[in-house]
């Protein structure tokens, strides 16, 4: 019997992502790192309901050498200052490294769940790309697809689709509060 958790993708879910050539890209400067409307309030509601909040984010630019680790730290300091998250887990690898943590692999979710004593049956992962939806399913948690209009195709069908995390708030609370089977 563990705690329910919400596993949150970062870019495009918590903070604004940008589109370049049809592909979402993360912020590149601290000014571009902007927490999206309603995110702080939704996360406060999740915390108030007893949910653990874990950010799980692929950051392959670390492996590519195009993201300075000190800038990543500054992004996450800004995020923590505005949004009450319990943990931030980063996959620093590129797609070529075959690591266990890069979504769609479930490593970040499963390792954090073990560390924090999470009840996966009552947990949800929210993300804006197919990798997030597939990682949720491989880890055995419900999925919420945040569709901000990029038009990128999914692979697995998500459990639910919303235009923002703020709009997903009641759904997440319902899934995580559902009685255990
Ligand atoms: Mg994302
Ligand atoms: Zn990794």
CSV table of C-alpha atoms and ligand atoms in Angstrom, one decimal:
chain,number,residue,atom,x,y,z
A,1,UNK,CA,0.0,0.0,0.0
A,2,UNK,CA,1.8,3.1,-1.2
A,3,UNK,CA,1.0,6.6,-2.1
A,4,UNK,CA,-0.6,7.6,-5.4
A,5,UNK,CA,1.6,9.8,-7.6
A,6,UNK,CA,1.5,12.1,-10.6
A,7,UNK,CA,4.4,11.7,-12.9
A,8,UNK,CA,4.8,14.9,-14.8
A,9,UNK,CA,6.6,15.5,-18.0
A,10,UNK,CA,8.3,18.9,-18.0
A,11,UNK,CA,8.4,20.6,-21.3
A,12,UNK,CA,4.9,21.3,-22.8
A,13,UNK,CA,3.2,20.2,-19.6
A,14,UNK,CA,4.7,22.3,-16.7
A,15,UNK,CA,6.5,24.9,-18.7
A,16,UNK,CA,6.0,26.2,-22.2
A,17,UNK,CA,7.6,24.3,-25.0
A,18,UNK,CA,8.4,25.8,-28.4
A,19,UNK,CA,7.9,24.4,-31.9
A,20,UNK,CA,10.6,24.2,-34.4
A,21,UNK,CA,10.0,22.5,-37.8
A,22,UNK,CA,7.0,20.7,-36.3
A,23,UNK,CA,8.9,19.3,-33.4
A,24,UNK,CA,8.6,20.5,-29.8
A,25,UNK,CA,11.8,21.9,-28.4
A,26,UNK,CA,12.6,22.9,-24.8
A,27,UNK,CA,13.4,26.5,-23.6
A,28,UNK,CA,16.9,27.6,-24.3
A,29,UNK,CA,17.2,30.5,-21.9
A,30,UNK,CA,16.0,31.2,-18.4
A,31,UNK,CA,13.7,33.8,-19.8
A,32,UNK,CA,12.1,31.2,-22.0
A,33,UNK,CA,11.5,28.9,-19.1
A,34,UNK,CA,7.9,29.9,-18.3
A,35,UNK,CA,5.5,27.9,-16.1
A,36,UNK,CA,2.2,27.5,-17.9
A,37,UNK,CA,-1.0,29.0,-16.6
A,38,UNK,CA,-2.8,27.0,-14.0
A,39,UNK,CA,0.1,24.6,-13.4
A,40,UNK,CA,1.0,25.8,-10.0
A,41,UNK,CA,-2.7,25.7,-8.9
A,42,UNK,CA,-3.2,22.2,-10.3
A,43,UNK,CA,-0.1,20.9,-8.6
A,44,UNK,CA,-1.1,22.5,-5.3
A,45,UNK,CA,-4.5,20.7,-5.6
A,46,UNK,CA,-2.7,17.4,-6.2
A,47,UNK,CA,-0.5,17.9,-3.2
A,48,UNK,CA,-3.4,18.8,-1.1
A,49,UNK,CA,-5.1,15.5,-2.1
A,50,UNK,CA,-2.0,13.7,-0.9
A,51,UNK,CA,-0.5,12.9,-4.3
A,52,UNK,CA,3.3,12.7,-4.7
A,53,UNK,CA,4.5,14.9,-7.6
A,54,UNK,CA,7.5,13.6,-9.6
A,55,UNK,CA,8.8,15.4,-12.7
A,56,UNK,CA,10.3,12.9,-15.2
A,57,UNK,CA,12.0,14.5,-18.1
A,58,UNK,CA,14.2,13.4,-21.1
A,59,UNK,CA,17.0,16.0,-21.6
A,60,UNK,CA,19.1,14.5,-24.4
A,61,UNK,CA,20.7,17.9,-25.0
A,62,UNK,CA,22.9,17.1,-21.9
A,63,UNK,CA,24.4,14.1,-23.8
A,64,UNK,CA,24.7,16.2,-27.0
A,65,UNK,CA,26.5,18.9,-25.1
A,66,UNK,CA,24.1,21.6,-26.1
A,67,UNK,CA,22.5,22.1,-22.7
A,68,UNK,CA,24.7,23.5,-19.9
A,69,UNK,CA,24.0,21.6,-16.6
A,70,UNK,CA,24.1,24.8,-14.7
A,71,UNK,CA,21.3,26.2,-17.0
A,72,UNK,CA,19.3,23.0,-16.3
A,73,UNK,CA,19.7,23.6,-12.6
A,74,UNK,CA,18.5,27.1,-13.0
A,75,UNK,CA,15.4,25.9,-14.9
A,76,UNK,CA,14.7,23.5,-12.0
A,77,UNK,CA,15.3,26.1,-9.3
A,78,UNK,CA,12.8,28.3,-11.1
A,79,UNK,CA,10.3,25.5,-11.4
A,80,UNK,CA,10.6,24.5,-7.8
A,81,UNK,CA,10.1,28.2,-6.8
A,82,UNK,CA,6.8,28.3,-8.6
A,83,UNK,CA,5.4,24.8,-8.5
A,84,UNK,CA,5.4,22.5,-5.4
A,85,UNK,CA,7.0,19.3,-6.9
A,86,UNK,CA,8.5,16.6,-4.7
A,87,UNK,CA,11.2,15.3,-7.0
A,88,UNK,CA,12.7,16.0,-10.4
A,89,UNK,CA,14.2,13.1,-12.3
A,90,UNK,CA,16.2,13.7,-15.5
A,91,UNK,CA,17.3,11.3,-18.2
A,92,UNK,CA,20.5,12.9,-19.5
A,93,UNK,CA,21.1,10.3,-22.2
A,94,UNK,CA,20.7,10.4,-26.0
A,95,UNK,CA,18.6,8.0,-27.9
A,96,UNK,CA,21.7,6.0,-28.9
A,97,UNK,CA,22.7,5.1,-25.4
A,98,UNK,CA,20.0,2.5,-24.8
A,99,UNK,CA,19.5,3.6,-21.2
A,100,UNK,CA,16.7,2.4,-19.0
A,101,UNK,CA,15.5,5.8,-18.1
A,102,UNK,CA,14.8,7.6,-21.5
A,103,UNK,CA,11.1,7.6,-22.2
A,104,UNK,CA,9.3,5.6,-23.7
A,105,UNK,CA,11.2,3.3,-21.3
A,106,UNK,CA,9.7,3.2,-17.9
A,107,UNK,CA,12.9,3.5,-15.8
A,108,UNK,CA,12.4,7.0,-14.4
A,109,UNK,CA,8.8,6.2,-13.3
A,110,UNK,CA,9.6,2.8,-11.9
A,111,UNK,CA,12.8,3.9,-10.0
A,112,UNK,CA,11.0,6.9,-8.5
A,113,UNK,CA,8.0,4.8,-7.6
A,114,UNK,CA,10.3,2.3,-5.7
A,115,UNK,CA,12.2,5.2,-4.0
A,116,UNK,CA,9.1,6.9,-2.8
A,117,UNK,CA,6.8,4.0,-2.1
A,118,UNK,CA,4.3,4.8,-4.9
A,119,UNK,CA,1.1,2.8,-5.6
A,120,UNK,CA,1.3,2.5,-9.4
A,121,UNK,CA,-2.3,1.3,-9.6
A,122,UNK,CA,-3.5,4.7,-8.4
A,123,UNK,CA,-1.0,6.8,-10.3
A,124,UNK,CA,-1.0,8.8,-13.5
A,125,UNK,CA,1.7,10.1,-15.9
A,126,UNK,CA,1.0,13.3,-17.9
A,127,UNK,CA,2.9,14.2,-21.0
A,128,UNK,CA,2.7,15.9,-24.4
A,129,UNK,CA,4.4,13.3,-26.6
A,130,UNK,CA,4.0,9.7,-27.5
A,131,UNK,CA,7.1,8.8,-25.5
A,132,UNK,CA,5.3,10.0,-22.3
A,133,UNK,CA,2.1,8.0,-23.0
A,134,UNK,CA,4.1,4.9,-23.9
A,135,UNK,CA,6.3,5.2,-20.8
A,136,UNK,CA,3.2,5.5,-18.6
A,137,UNK,CA,1.8,2.3,-20.0
A,138,UNK,CA,5.1,0.4,-19.7
A,139,UNK,CA,5.3,1.5,-16.1
A,140,UNK,CA,1.8,0.4,-15.4
A,141,UNK,CA,0.2,3.8,-14.7
A,142,UNK,CA,-2.6,5.7,-16.3
A,143,UNK,CA,-1.8,8.2,-19.0
A,144,UNK,CA,-2.9,11.7,-19.7
A,145,UNK,CA,-2.0,13.3,-23.0
A,146,UNK,CA,-1.5,17.0,-22.9
A,147,UNK,CA,-2.3,18.0,-26.5
A,148,UNK,CA,-1.2,21.6,-27.1
A,149,UNK,CA,-1.8,21.3,-30.8
A,150,UNK,CA,1.4,20.1,-32.2
A,151,UNK,CA,-0.2,17.5,-34.4
A,152,UNK,CA,2.4,14.9,-33.6
A,153,UNK,CA,1.0,11.4,-33.9
A,154,UNK,CA,0.8,9.1,-30.9
A,155,UNK,CA,1.5,5.4,-30.7
A,156,UNK,CA,-0.4,4.0,-27.7
A,157,UNK,CA,-3.9,5.6,-27.2
A,158,UNK,CA,-3.8,7.7,-24.0
A,159,UNK,CA,-6.2,7.2,-21.1
A,160,UNK,CA,-7.4,10.8,-21.5
A,161,UNK,CA,-6.6,13.9,-23.5
A,162,UNK,CA,-6.7,17.5,-22.3
A,163,UNK,CA,-5.4,20.8,-23.7
A,164,UNK,CA,-3.4,21.6,-20.5
A,165,UNK,CA,-2.5,20.2,-17.1
A,166,UNK,CA,-5.0,22.7,-15.6
A,167,UNK,CA,-7.8,21.1,-17.6
A,168,UNK,CA,-6.7,17.6,-16.6
A,169,UNK,CA,-6.9,18.5,-12.9
A,170,UNK,CA,-10.2,16.9,-11.9
A,171,UNK,CA,-9.5,13.8,-14.0
A,172,UNK,CA,-6.1,13.2,-12.3
A,173,UNK,CA,-7.6,13.6,-8.9
A,174,UNK,CA,-10.3,11.1,-9.8
A,175,UNK,CA,-7.9,8.5,-11.1
A,176,UNK,CA,-5.5,8.8,-8.2
A,177,UNK,CA,-8.3,8.8,-5.6
A,178,UNK,CA,-10.1,5.8,-7.1
A,179,UNK,CA,-10.6,2.9,-4.6
A,180,UNK,CA,-8.2,0.1,-5.0
A,181,UNK,CA,-9.6,-3.0,-6.8
B,1,LIG,MG1,7.2,17.2,-23.2
B,2,LIG,ZN1,18.5,7.8,-19.6
